[in-house]
CSV table of C-alpha atoms in Angstrom, one decimal:
chain,number,residue,atom,x,y,z
A,1,UNK,CA,92.0,-13.1,-28.1
A,2,UNK,CA,91.4,-9.4,-28.4
A,3,UNK,CA,95.0,-8.8,-29.5
A,4,UNK,CA,94.6,-11.5,-32.2
A,5,UNK,CA,91.6,-9.7,-33.6
A,6,UNK,CA,93.6,-6.5,-33.6
A,7,UNK,CA,96.5,-8.1,-35.5
A,8,UNK,CA,94.1,-9.5,-38.0
A,9,UNK,CA,92.5,-6.2,-38.6
A,10,UNK,CA,95.9,-4.5,-39.0
A,11,UNK,CA,97.0,-7.1,-41.5
A,12,UNK,CA,93.7,-6.8,-43.5
A,13,UNK,CA,94.1,-3.0,-43.6
A,14,UNK,CA,97.7,-3.3,-44.7
A,15,UNK,CA,96.8,-5.8,-47.4
A,16,UNK,CA,94.1,-3.5,-48.7
A,17,UNK,CA,96.4,-0.6,-48.7
A,18,UNK,CA,99.1,-2.5,-50.5
A,19,UNK,CA,96.8,-4.0,-53.2
A,20,UNK,CA,94.2,-1.3,-53.2
A,21,UNK,CA,96.2,1.2,-55.2
A,22,UNK,CA,96.6,-1.3,-58.0
A,23,UNK,CA,93.3,-3.0,-57.7
A,24,UNK,CA,92.1,-1.3,-60.9
A,25,UNK,CA,95.4,-1.0,-62.5
A,26,UNK,CA,95.9,-2.6,-65.9
A,27,UNK,CA,99.0,-3.1,-68.1
A,28,UNK,CA,99.6,-2.6,-71.8
A,29,UNK,CA,102.4,-3.5,-74.1
A,30,UNK,CA,103.6,-0.6,-76.1
A,31,UNK,CA,105.8,-0.8,-79.2
A,32,UNK,CA,108.0,2.3,-79.3
A,33,UNK,CA,110.1,3.6,-82.2
A,34,UNK,CA,113.7,3.6,-81.2
A,35,UNK,CA,114.1,7.4,-81.4
A,36,UNK,CA,111.4,7.9,-78.8
A,37,UNK,CA,113.0,5.6,-76.2
A,38,UNK,CA,114.0,8.1,-73.6
A,39,UNK,CA,110.8,10.3,-73.6
A,40,UNK,CA,108.7,7.1,-73.6
A,41,UNK,CA,110.4,5.9,-70.5
A,42,UNK,CA,109.9,9.2,-68.7
A,43,UNK,CA,106.3,9.5,-69.8
A,44,UNK,CA,105.5,5.9,-68.8
A,45,UNK,CA,106.9,6.8,-65.3
A,46,UNK,CA,104.7,9.8,-65.0
A,47,UNK,CA,101.7,7.8,-66.3
A,48,UNK,CA,102.2,5.1,-63.8
A,49,UNK,CA,102.6,7.5,-60.9
A,50,UNK,CA,99.3,9.2,-61.9
A,51,UNK,CA,97.1,6.2,-62.9
A,52,UNK,CA,98.8,3.1,-61.5
A,53,UNK,CA,98.7,1.5,-64.9
A,54,UNK,CA,101.8,-0.3,-66.0
A,55,UNK,CA,103.2,0.0,-69.4
A,56,UNK,CA,105.6,-2.6,-70.9
A,57,UNK,CA,107.7,-0.8,-73.4
A,58,UNK,CA,109.5,-2.5,-76.4
A,59,UNK,CA,111.9,-0.4,-78.4
A,60,UNK,CA,112.8,-1.1,-82.0
A,61,UNK,CA,112.5,-0.1,-85.7
A,62,UNK,CA,109.0,0.9,-86.8
A,63,UNK,CA,109.2,-1.3,-89.9
A,64,UNK,CA,110.0,-4.3,-87.7
A,65,UNK,CA,107.0,-3.5,-85.4
A,66,UNK,CA,104.7,-3.1,-88.3
A,67,UNK,CA,105.7,-6.6,-89.6
A,68,UNK,CA,105.3,-8.1,-86.1
A,69,UNK,CA,101.9,-6.5,-85.5
A,70,UNK,CA,100.7,-7.9,-88.8
A,71,UNK,CA,101.6,-11.3,-87.4
A,72,UNK,CA,99.6,-10.6,-84.2
A,73,UNK,CA,102.3,-9.4,-82.0
A,74,UNK,CA,100.8,-8.6,-78.6
A,75,UNK,CA,101.1,-4.9,-78.7
A,76,UNK,CA,98.3,-2.6,-77.6
A,77,UNK,CA,99.8,0.6,-79.0
A,78,UNK,CA,102.3,1.5,-81.7
A,79,UNK,CA,104.3,4.7,-81.2
A,80,UNK,CA,105.7,4.8,-84.7
A,81,UNK,CA,108.5,6.9,-86.1
A,82,UNK,CA,106.3,7.8,-89.1
A,83,UNK,CA,102.7,8.4,-90.0
A,84,UNK,CA,102.7,5.8,-92.8
A,85,UNK,CA,102.8,2.6,-90.8
A,86,UNK,CA,100.0,3.6,-88.3
A,87,UNK,CA,97.9,4.6,-91.3
A,88,UNK,CA,98.7,1.3,-93.0
A,89,UNK,CA,97.7,-0.6,-89.8
A,90,UNK,CA,94.3,1.2,-89.9
A,91,UNK,CA,93.9,0.3,-93.6
A,92,UNK,CA,94.8,-3.3,-92.8
A,93,UNK,CA,92.0,-3.4,-90.3
A,94,UNK,CA,94.3,-3.8,-87.4
A,95,UNK,CA,94.4,-0.2,-86.0
A,96,UNK,CA,91.6,1.9,-84.5
A,97,UNK,CA,91.1,4.8,-87.0
A,98,UNK,CA,90.0,7.4,-84.5
A,99,UNK,CA,92.9,6.7,-82.2
A,100,UNK,CA,95.6,7.8,-84.6
A,101,UNK,CA,97.3,11.1,-83.9
A,102,UNK,CA,100.7,12.8,-84.2
A,103,UNK,CA,102.3,12.6,-80.8
A,104,UNK,CA,105.6,14.2,-81.9
A,105,UNK,CA,107.3,15.7,-84.9
A,106,UNK,CA,110.8,14.5,-85.2
A,107,UNK,CA,113.9,16.7,-85.9
A,108,UNK,CA,116.8,15.5,-87.9
A,109,UNK,CA,120.3,16.4,-86.8
A,110,UNK,CA,123.8,15.9,-88.3
A,111,UNK,CA,125.9,15.0,-85.4
A,112,UNK,CA,129.6,14.2,-84.7
A,113,UNK,CA,131.3,13.4,-81.4
A,114,UNK,CA,134.2,15.7,-82.5
A,115,UNK,CA,133.4,19.3,-81.5
A,116,UNK,CA,135.1,20.6,-84.7
A,117,UNK,CA,133.6,18.6,-87.5
A,118,UNK,CA,130.0,19.6,-88.0
A,119,UNK,CA,129.6,23.2,-89.0
A,120,UNK,CA,126.5,23.0,-91.2
A,121,UNK,CA,125.8,21.8,-94.7
A,122,UNK,CA,129.3,22.9,-95.6
A,123,UNK,CA,130.5,19.9,-93.7
A,124,UNK,CA,128.7,17.6,-96.1
A,125,UNK,CA,129.7,19.6,-99.1
A,126,UNK,CA,133.4,19.6,-98.1
A,127,UNK,CA,133.0,15.8,-97.9
A,128,UNK,CA,136.2,15.5,-95.7
A,129,UNK,CA,135.1,12.4,-93.8
A,130,UNK,CA,135.2,8.7,-94.3
A,131,UNK,CA,131.8,7.4,-93.1
A,132,UNK,CA,128.4,8.9,-92.6
A,133,UNK,CA,126.0,6.9,-90.5
A,134,UNK,CA,122.2,6.9,-91.1
A,135,UNK,CA,119.3,4.7,-90.1
A,136,UNK,CA,118.1,2.2,-92.7
A,137,UNK,CA,116.0,4.4,-95.0
A,138,UNK,CA,113.7,1.5,-96.0
A,139,UNK,CA,112.7,0.7,-92.4
A,140,UNK,CA,113.3,4.0,-90.4
A,141,UNK,CA,111.9,7.4,-91.3
A,142,UNK,CA,114.9,9.2,-90.0
A,143,UNK,CA,117.0,7.3,-92.5
A,144,UNK,CA,114.6,8.3,-95.2
A,145,UNK,CA,114.8,11.9,-94.1
A,146,UNK,CA,118.6,11.7,-94.2
A,147,UNK,CA,118.5,10.5,-97.8
A,148,UNK,CA,116.0,13.2,-98.6
A,149,UNK,CA,118.3,15.8,-97.1
A,150,UNK,CA,121.3,14.6,-99.1
A,151,UNK,CA,119.3,14.6,-102.3
A,152,UNK,CA,117.9,18.1,-101.6
A,153,UNK,CA,121.5,19.3,-101.2
A,154,UNK,CA,122.4,17.4,-104.4
A,155,UNK,CA,125.1,15.5,-102.5
A,156,UNK,CA,123.5,12.0,-102.5
A,157,UNK,CA,125.5,10.7,-105.4
A,158,UNK,CA,128.8,11.8,-104.1
A,159,UNK,CA,128.3,10.8,-100.5
A,160,UNK,CA,126.4,7.6,-101.0
A,161,UNK,CA,129.6,5.4,-101.1
A,162,UNK,CA,130.4,6.7,-97.6
A,163,UNK,CA,127.1,5.8,-96.1
A,164,UNK,CA,126.8,3.1,-93.4
A,165,UNK,CA,123.4,2.0,-92.2
A,166,UNK,CA,122.2,1.1,-88.8
A,167,UNK,CA,119.2,-1.0,-88.4
A,168,UNK,CA,117.5,1.6,-86.3
A,169,UNK,CA,118.3,5.2,-85.5
A,170,UNK,CA,119.8,3.9,-82.2
A,171,UNK,CA,122.3,2.0,-84.1
A,172,UNK,CA,123.1,4.9,-86.4
A,173,UNK,CA,123.8,6.9,-83.2
A,174,UNK,CA,125.9,4.0,-81.9
A,175,UNK,CA,128.1,4.1,-85.0
A,176,UNK,CA,128.9,7.7,-84.4
A,177,UNK,CA,129.1,7.3,-80.6
A,178,UNK,CA,131.8,4.6,-80.9
A,179,UNK,CA,133.7,6.8,-83.3
A,180,UNK,CA,133.4,4.3,-86.2
A,181,UNK,CA,131.6,6.9,-88.3
A,182,UNK,CA,132.8,10.5,-87.9
A,183,UNK,CA,129.3,11.8,-88.3
A,184,UNK,CA,125.8,10.7,-88.8
A,185,UNK,CA,122.1,11.8,-89.2
A,186,UNK,CA,120.4,11.1,-85.9
A,187,UNK,CA,117.3,12.3,-84.1
A,188,UNK,CA,117.6,15.4,-82.0
A,189,UNK,CA,115.9,13.6,-79.1
A,190,UNK,CA,119.0,11.3,-78.9
A,191,UNK,CA,121.2,14.3,-78.3
A,192,UNK,CA,119.1,15.5,-75.4
A,193,UNK,CA,120.1,16.8,-73.0
A,194,UNK,CA,123.9,16.7,-73.5
A,195,UNK,CA,125.6,14.5,-76.0
A,196,UNK,CA,128.3,17.0,-76.7
A,197,UNK,CA,130.3,17.1,-80.0
A,198,UNK,CA,129.1,19.3,-82.8
A,199,UNK,CA,125.8,19.3,-84.5
A,200,UNK,CA,123.7,20.9,-87.2
A,201,UNK,CA,119.9,21.0,-86.9
A,202,UNK,CA,118.8,20.2,-90.5
A,203,UNK,CA,116.4,22.8,-91.7
A,204,UNK,CA,112.9,21.5,-92.1
A,205,UNK,CA,112.9,22.7,-95.7
A,206,UNK,CA,115.3,19.9,-96.7
A,207,UNK,CA,113.2,17.0,-95.7
A,208,UNK,CA,109.5,16.2,-95.3
A,209,UNK,CA,108.2,16.4,-91.7
A,210,UNK,CA,108.8,13.3,-89.6
A,211,UNK,CA,105.3,13.0,-88.2
A,212,UNK,CA,105.4,10.3,-85.6
A,213,UNK,CA,101.9,8.8,-85.1
A,214,UNK,CA,100.5,6.7,-82.4
A,215,UNK,CA,97.8,4.2,-83.0
A,216,UNK,CA,95.7,1.9,-80.8
A,217,UNK,CA,95.5,-1.7,-82.1
A,218,UNK,CA,92.0,-3.2,-82.4
A,219,UNK,CA,92.8,-6.3,-80.5
A,220,UNK,CA,93.5,-4.1,-77.4
A,221,UNK,CA,90.8,-1.6,-77.9
A,222,UNK,CA,89.2,-2.6,-74.6
A,223,UNK,CA,92.5,-2.4,-72.7
A,224,UNK,CA,92.0,0.4,-70.1
A,225,UNK,CA,95.7,1.1,-69.6
A,226,UNK,CA,96.1,1.5,-73.4
A,227,UNK,CA,93.3,3.9,-73.9
A,228,UNK,CA,94.2,5.9,-70.8
A,229,UNK,CA,97.8,6.1,-72.0
A,230,UNK,CA,96.8,7.5,-75.4
A,231,UNK,CA,94.8,10.2,-73.6
A,232,UNK,CA,97.7,10.9,-71.3
A,233,UNK,CA,100.1,11.2,-74.2
A,234,UNK,CA,98.1,14.2,-75.4
A,235,UNK,CA,98.1,15.9,-72.0
A,236,UNK,CA,100.2,19.0,-71.3
A,237,UNK,CA,102.2,17.0,-68.9
A,238,UNK,CA,103.3,14.4,-71.5
A,239,UNK,CA,103.7,17.1,-74.2
A,240,UNK,CA,106.1,19.0,-72.0
A,241,UNK,CA,108.3,15.9,-71.8
A,242,UNK,CA,108.1,15.4,-75.6
A,243,UNK,CA,109.1,19.0,-76.2
A,244,UNK,CA,111.9,18.8,-73.7
A,245,UNK,CA,113.5,16.0,-75.8
A,246,UNK,CA,113.6,18.2,-78.9
A,247,UNK,CA,110.5,17.3,-80.8
A,248,UNK,CA,108.0,19.7,-82.2
A,249,UNK,CA,104.3,19.2,-81.4
A,250,UNK,CA,101.3,19.1,-83.6
A,251,UNK,CA,99.0,21.8,-82.2
A,252,UNK,CA,96.0,19.7,-83.2
A,253,UNK,CA,97.0,16.8,-81.1
A,254,UNK,CA,96.8,18.4,-77.6
A,255,UNK,CA,94.0,17.9,-75.2
B,1,UNK,CA,107.4,-21.2,-111.2
B,2,UNK,CA,107.4,-17.5,-111.9
B,3,UNK,CA,109.1,-15.6,-109.2
B,4,UNK,CA,109.8,-12.0,-109.5
B,5,UNK,CA,112.7,-11.3,-107.2
B,6,UNK,CA,115.0,-8.3,-107.5
B,7,UNK,CA,118.3,-9.0,-109.1
B,8,UNK,CA,120.3,-7.7,-106.2
B,9,UNK,CA,119.2,-10.9,-104.3
B,10,UNK,CA,122.4,-12.5,-105.6
B,11,UNK,CA,124.8,-10.0,-104.2
B,12,UNK,CA,124.3,-11.0,-100.5
B,13,UNK,CA,124.6,-14.6,-101.4
B,14,UNK,CA,127.9,-14.2,-103.2
B,15,UNK,CA,129.2,-12.0,-100.4
B,16,UNK,CA,128.2,-14.5,-97.7
B,17,UNK,CA,129.8,-17.4,-99.5
B,18,UNK,CA,133.0,-15.4,-99.9
B,19,UNK,CA,133.0,-14.5,-96.2
B,20,UNK,CA,132.3,-18.0,-95.1
B,21,UNK,CA,135.0,-19.5,-97.3
B,22,UNK,CA,137.7,-17.0,-96.2
B,23,UNK,CA,136.7,-17.4,-92.6
B,24,UNK,CA,136.9,-21.2,-92.8
B,25,UNK,CA,140.3,-21.2,-94.4
B,26,UNK,CA,141.7,-18.8,-91.7
B,27,UNK,CA,140.0,-20.9,-89.0
B,28,UNK,CA,141.6,-24.1,-90.3
B,29,UNK,CA,145.0,-22.5,-90.2
B,30,UNK,CA,144.5,-20.8,-86.8
B,31,UNK,CA,142.3,-23.4,-85.2
B,32,UNK,CA,144.5,-26.4,-85.8
B,33,UNK,CA,147.5,-25.3,-83.7
B,34,UNK,CA,145.1,-24.2,-81.0
B,35,UNK,CA,143.4,-27.6,-81.0
B,36,UNK,CA,146.7,-29.3,-81.1
B,37,UNK,CA,148.0,-27.3,-78.1
B,38,UNK,CA,144.8,-27.9,-76.2
B,39,UNK,CA,145.3,-31.6,-76.5
B,40,UNK,CA,149.1,-31.8,-75.9
B,41,UNK,CA,149.7,-29.1,-73.4
B,42,UNK,CA,150.0,-29.7,-69.7
B,43,UNK,CA,149.7,-26.1,-68.7
B,44,UNK,CA,147.3,-25.6,-65.8
B,45,UNK,CA,145.6,-22.7,-67.5
B,46,UNK,CA,144.8,-24.8,-70.6
B,47,UNK,CA,141.1,-25.1,-69.8
B,48,UNK,CA,140.9,-21.4,-69.4
B,49,UNK,CA,142.1,-21.0,-73.0
B,50,UNK,CA,139.6,-23.7,-74.1
B,51,UNK,CA,136.8,-21.8,-72.3
B,52,UNK,CA,137.8,-18.5,-74.0
B,53,UNK,CA,137.7,-20.1,-77.4
B,54,UNK,CA,134.3,-21.6,-76.6
B,55,UNK,CA,132.8,-18.4,-75.3
B,56,UNK,CA,131.0,-17.4,-78.6
B,57,UNK,CA,128.8,-20.6,-78.1
B,58,UNK,CA,127.0,-18.9,-75.2
B,59,UNK,CA,127.7,-15.2,-75.7
B,60,UNK,CA,124.9,-13.2,-77.4
B,61,UNK,CA,126.2,-12.1,-80.7
B,62,UNK,CA,125.2,-8.6,-80.0
B,63,UNK,CA,127.6,-8.6,-77.0
B,64,UNK,CA,130.5,-9.8,-79.2
B,65,UNK,CA,129.3,-7.4,-81.9
B,66,UNK,CA,129.3,-4.4,-79.5
B,67,UNK,CA,132.8,-5.2,-78.2
B,68,UNK,CA,134.0,-5.6,-81.7
B,69,UNK,CA,132.4,-2.3,-82.8
B,70,UNK,CA,134.5,-0.6,-80.1
B,71,UNK,CA,137.6,-2.7,-80.7
B,72,UNK,CA,137.6,-2.1,-84.5
B,73,UNK,CA,136.9,1.6,-84.0
B,74,UNK,CA,139.3,4.6,-83.9
B,75,UNK,CA,140.1,4.2,-80.2
B,76,UNK,CA,140.6,0.4,-80.4
B,77,UNK,CA,143.3,-1.9,-81.9
B,78,UNK,CA,141.3,-2.2,-85.1
B,79,UNK,CA,141.5,1.6,-85.6
B,80,UNK,CA,145.3,1.5,-85.1
B,81,UNK,CA,145.6,-1.2,-87.7
B,82,UNK,CA,143.3,0.6,-90.1
B,83,UNK,CA,145.4,3.8,-89.7
B,84,UNK,CA,148.3,1.9,-91.4
B,85,UNK,CA,146.5,2.4,-94.7
B,86,UNK,CA,144.9,5.7,-93.7
B,87,UNK,CA,141.5,4.4,-92.7
B,88,UNK,CA,139.9,5.2,-89.4
B,89,UNK,CA,138.1,2.0,-88.5
B,90,UNK,CA,137.8,-1.6,-89.5
B,91,UNK,CA,134.1,-1.6,-88.9
B,92,UNK,CA,131.9,-1.5,-92.1
B,93,UNK,CA,134.7,-3.3,-94.0
B,94,UNK,CA,134.9,-6.8,-95.3
B,95,UNK,CA,138.1,-7.5,-93.3
B,96,UNK,CA,136.3,-6.3,-90.3
B,97,UNK,CA,133.6,-8.9,-90.9
B,98,UNK,CA,136.2,-11.6,-91.4
B,99,UNK,CA,137.7,-10.7,-88.0
B,100,UNK,CA,134.3,-10.9,-86.4
B,101,UNK,CA,133.4,-14.2,-88.1
B,102,UNK,CA,136.7,-15.8,-87.2
B,103,UNK,CA,136.1,-15.1,-83.5
B,104,UNK,CA,132.4,-16.0,-83.7
B,105,UNK,CA,132.9,-19.3,-85.5
B,106,UNK,CA,136.1,-20.4,-83.7
B,107,UNK,CA,134.5,-23.0,-81.4
B,108,UNK,CA,132.8,-24.7,-84.2
B,109,UNK,CA,136.2,-25.4,-85.8
B,110,UNK,CA,138.5,-25.9,-82.8
B,111,UNK,CA,136.2,-28.3,-81.0
B,112,UNK,CA,135.8,-31.0,-83.6
B,113,UNK,CA,139.5,-30.9,-84.4
B,114,UNK,CA,140.4,-31.1,-80.7
B,115,UNK,CA,138.1,-34.1,-80.3
B,116,UNK,CA,139.7,-35.8,-83.3
B,117,UNK,CA,143.2,-35.3,-81.9
B,118,UNK,CA,142.1,-36.5,-78.6
B,119,UNK,CA,140.4,-39.6,-80.0
B,120,UNK,CA,143.6,-40.5,-81.8
B,121,UNK,CA,145.4,-40.9,-78.5
B,122,UNK,CA,149.2,-40.9,-77.8
B,123,UNK,CA,150.0,-44.3,-79.2
B,124,UNK,CA,150.4,-43.4,-82.9
B,125,UNK,CA,152.7,-40.5,-82.1
B,126,UNK,CA,154.8,-42.5,-79.7
B,127,UNK,CA,155.2,-45.2,-82.3
B,128,UNK,CA,156.3,-42.6,-84.8
B,129,UNK,CA,158.7,-41.2,-82.3
B,130,UNK,CA,160.3,-44.6,-81.8
B,131,UNK,CA,160.7,-44.8,-85.5
B,132,UNK,CA,162.6,-41.5,-85.2
B,133,UNK,CA,160.0,-39.4,-87.1
B,134,UNK,CA,160.4,-35.7,-86.2
B,135,UNK,CA,157.4,-34.3,-84.4
B,136,UNK,CA,156.7,-32.1,-87.5
B,137,UNK,CA,156.7,-35.2,-89.7
B,138,UNK,CA,154.6,-37.2,-87.3
B,139,UNK,CA,152.1,-34.4,-87.2
B,140,UNK,CA,151.7,-34.3,-90.9
B,141,UNK,CA,151.9,-38.0,-91.8
B,142,UNK,CA,150.1,-39.4,-88.8
B,143,UNK,CA,148.1,-36.9,-86.8
B,144,UNK,CA,146.5,-35.0,-89.7
B,145,UNK,CA,145.3,-38.1,-91.7
B,146,UNK,CA,144.0,-39.7,-88.6
B,147,UNK,CA,142.1,-36.6,-87.5
B,148,UNK,CA,140.8,-35.9,-91.0
B,149,UNK,CA,137.1,-36.4,-90.1
B,150,UNK,CA,137.6,-33.8,-87.4
B,151,UNK,CA,139.0,-31.4,-90.0
B,152,UNK,CA,136.1,-32.0,-92.3
B,153,UNK,CA,133.5,-31.6,-89.6
B,154,UNK,CA,135.2,-28.4,-88.4
B,155,UNK,CA,135.4,-27.0,-91.9
B,156,UNK,CA,131.7,-27.7,-92.6
B,157,UNK,CA,130.5,-26.4,-89.2
B,158,UNK,CA,132.7,-23.3,-89.4
B,159,UNK,CA,131.5,-22.5,-92.9
B,160,UNK,CA,127.9,-23.1,-92.1
B,161,UNK,CA,128.0,-21.1,-88.9
B,162,UNK,CA,129.5,-18.2,-90.7
B,163,UNK,CA,126.8,-18.3,-93.4
B,164,UNK,CA,124.2,-18.1,-90.7
B,165,UNK,CA,125.9,-15.4,-88.6
B,166,UNK,CA,123.6,-12.4,-87.9
B,167,UNK,CA,124.1,-10.5,-84.7
B,168,UNK,CA,127.8,-9.7,-85.2
B,169,UNK,CA,127.4,-8.5,-88.8
B,170,UNK,CA,124.4,-6.4,-87.9
B,171,UNK,CA,126.4,-4.7,-85.2
B,172,UNK,CA,129.6,-4.0,-87.1
B,173,UNK,CA,128.6,-4.3,-90.8
B,174,UNK,CA,126.7,-1.1,-91.5
B,175,UNK,CA,124.6,-2.8,-94.1
B,176,UNK,CA,126.6,-1.8,-97.2
B,177,UNK,CA,125.4,-3.7,-100.3
B,178,UNK,CA,128.2,-5.7,-101.9
B,179,UNK,CA,130.6,-5.1,-99.0
B,180,UNK,CA,128.9,-6.0,-95.7
B,181,UNK,CA,125.3,-6.8,-96.4
B,182,UNK,CA,125.4,-10.5,-96.0
B,183,UNK,CA,122.6,-13.0,-96.4
B,184,UNK,CA,121.2,-13.0,-92.9
B,185,UNK,CA,121.1,-9.2,-92.8
B,186,UNK,CA,119.4,-9.1,-96.2
B,187,UNK,CA,116.7,-11.5,-95.0
B,188,UNK,CA,116.2,-9.3,-92.0
B,189,UNK,CA,115.9,-6.2,-94.2
B,190,UNK,CA,113.4,-7.8,-96.6
B,191,UNK,CA,111.3,-8.9,-93.6
B,192,UNK,CA,111.4,-5.5,-92.1
B,193,UNK,CA,110.3,-3.8,-95.3
B,194,UNK,CA,107.7,-6.4,-96.1
B,195,UNK,CA,109.4,-7.8,-99.2
B,196,UNK,CA,108.0,-11.2,-98.7
B,197,UNK,CA,109.0,-12.9,-101.9
B,198,UNK,CA,112.7,-12.0,-101.6
B,199,UNK,CA,112.6,-12.9,-97.9
B,200,UNK,CA,111.1,-16.3,-98.4
B,201,UNK,CA,113.3,-17.2,-101.3
B,202,UNK,CA,116.4,-16.5,-99.2
B,203,UNK,CA,115.0,-18.0,-96.1
B,204,UNK,CA,114.0,-21.2,-97.9
B,205,UNK,CA,117.4,-21.4,-99.3
B,206,UNK,CA,118.9,-21.2,-95.8
B,207,UNK,CA,116.6,-24.0,-94.6
B,208,UNK,CA,117.7,-26.2,-97.5
B,209,UNK,CA,121.3,-25.3,-96.9
B,210,UNK,CA,121.1,-26.0,-93.2
B,211,UNK,CA,119.5,-29.4,-93.9
B,212,UNK,CA,122.2,-30.4,-96.3
B,213,UNK,CA,124.9,-29.4,-93.7
B,214,UNK,CA,123.3,-31.4,-90.9
B,215,UNK,CA,122.8,-34.4,-93.3
B,216,UNK,CA,126.4,-34.2,-94.4
B,217,UNK,CA,127.6,-34.2,-90.7
B,218,UNK,CA,125.5,-37.2,-89.9
B,219,UNK,CA,126.8,-39.1,-92.9
B,220,UNK,CA,130.4,-38.3,-92.0
B,221,UNK,CA,129.7,-39.5,-88.4
B,222,UNK,CA,128.1,-42.7,-89.7
B,223,UNK,CA,131.1,-43.4,-91.9
B,224,UNK,CA,133.5,-42.7,-89.1
B,225,UNK,CA,131.8,-45.1,-86.7
B,226,UNK,CA,131.8,-47.8,-89.5
B,227,UNK,CA,135.5,-47.4,-90.1
B,228,UNK,CA,136.2,-47.4,-86.4
B,229,UNK,CA,134.5,-50.7,-85.8
């Protein structure tokens, strides 16, 4: 009899321990711009270890997410690759205005798998390649920045016939990574820590800053995991990860 | 009705029809001997070939697309082929899309032709043989006319399926207007960039097209069963 009671007590305690940690944990769906894939995974891991909250991450093109959110996609947060779409979501009445902030500032890189191809803007001027891969400029800000850079260098007209477009920056990367395009404009974060090859960090003066904004969506304003994550994203811990992946930070956005 | 759609809406349509037509012609030429062999052969590994041909039915197009991207590239056979005329890759080219479409739409052509050859049975060919017709002649004068509904079905399905193809072209196309930006990719683009008018015009066109294809298939089937009875 006594041993029975003991066993029951142990089982109860074990059950409490197992479920207790997650008793108050919530989960949130987060739409993540393709270029932020790796840092988002790492930050979500840290976030879960710290708060117990679970994040369900979806990766894709910001334009696609914007369209889906307008059609009530069940995302709590959008980590966009630009600042336009989060702003538009606020204007559309779908995003929480106060929640919007710049979580990262993207860096554009001209990259090739071949260690001898990319030497700087001279590589573009020399024009001795067949295909240049970029993200779709209409849907992805890194694509737009790539076009801006080419225009700033007055090379757009000549290089344009050689441009191939990936749907997202991940696909633009893939085209270079599989060797189908000799070089391409990708996000610096994609080359972290060691993609090899040759690269040229495009000077900021050639394209307008890629301010990547986060926004909380109104439908999920009460989601504890979502609000906690947005706070965590501004913490020094998360910002250290973001910086590690080659992004610049907006000093105003820290906690 | 006053719809303001951009003029470049026609370019993907023309390109898609061109791709589907070329793919269908190639598939009729390549698919017929494969279907014939699948019916006549007694090789024990025949069904393995049949399964291989049918794989695109269940394989996600992105998987096929990714393998193609590697295979068409500089380190794959496609790159070797492209180097013959000084190019590095077959990806991002129209011929590259044709290769992808042929693989992707193969089951939709081979299967109906195979079914038609099978339904025909051995008897007509045996009869032709006793009348001393050469196998070649028997094939052209007996098998092909008897299996013609299968050829028609295969051609329609192969064409329609190539028109609707999306994943593979997205992976190997590179979205180049006039060269690789086909209808499905154009629709995807318009949706992503919130150009609703263009998107819905093209999408509606696809719905009508698909309806016509299915209707045509049903009518052919109905006609076939009537002539059979």
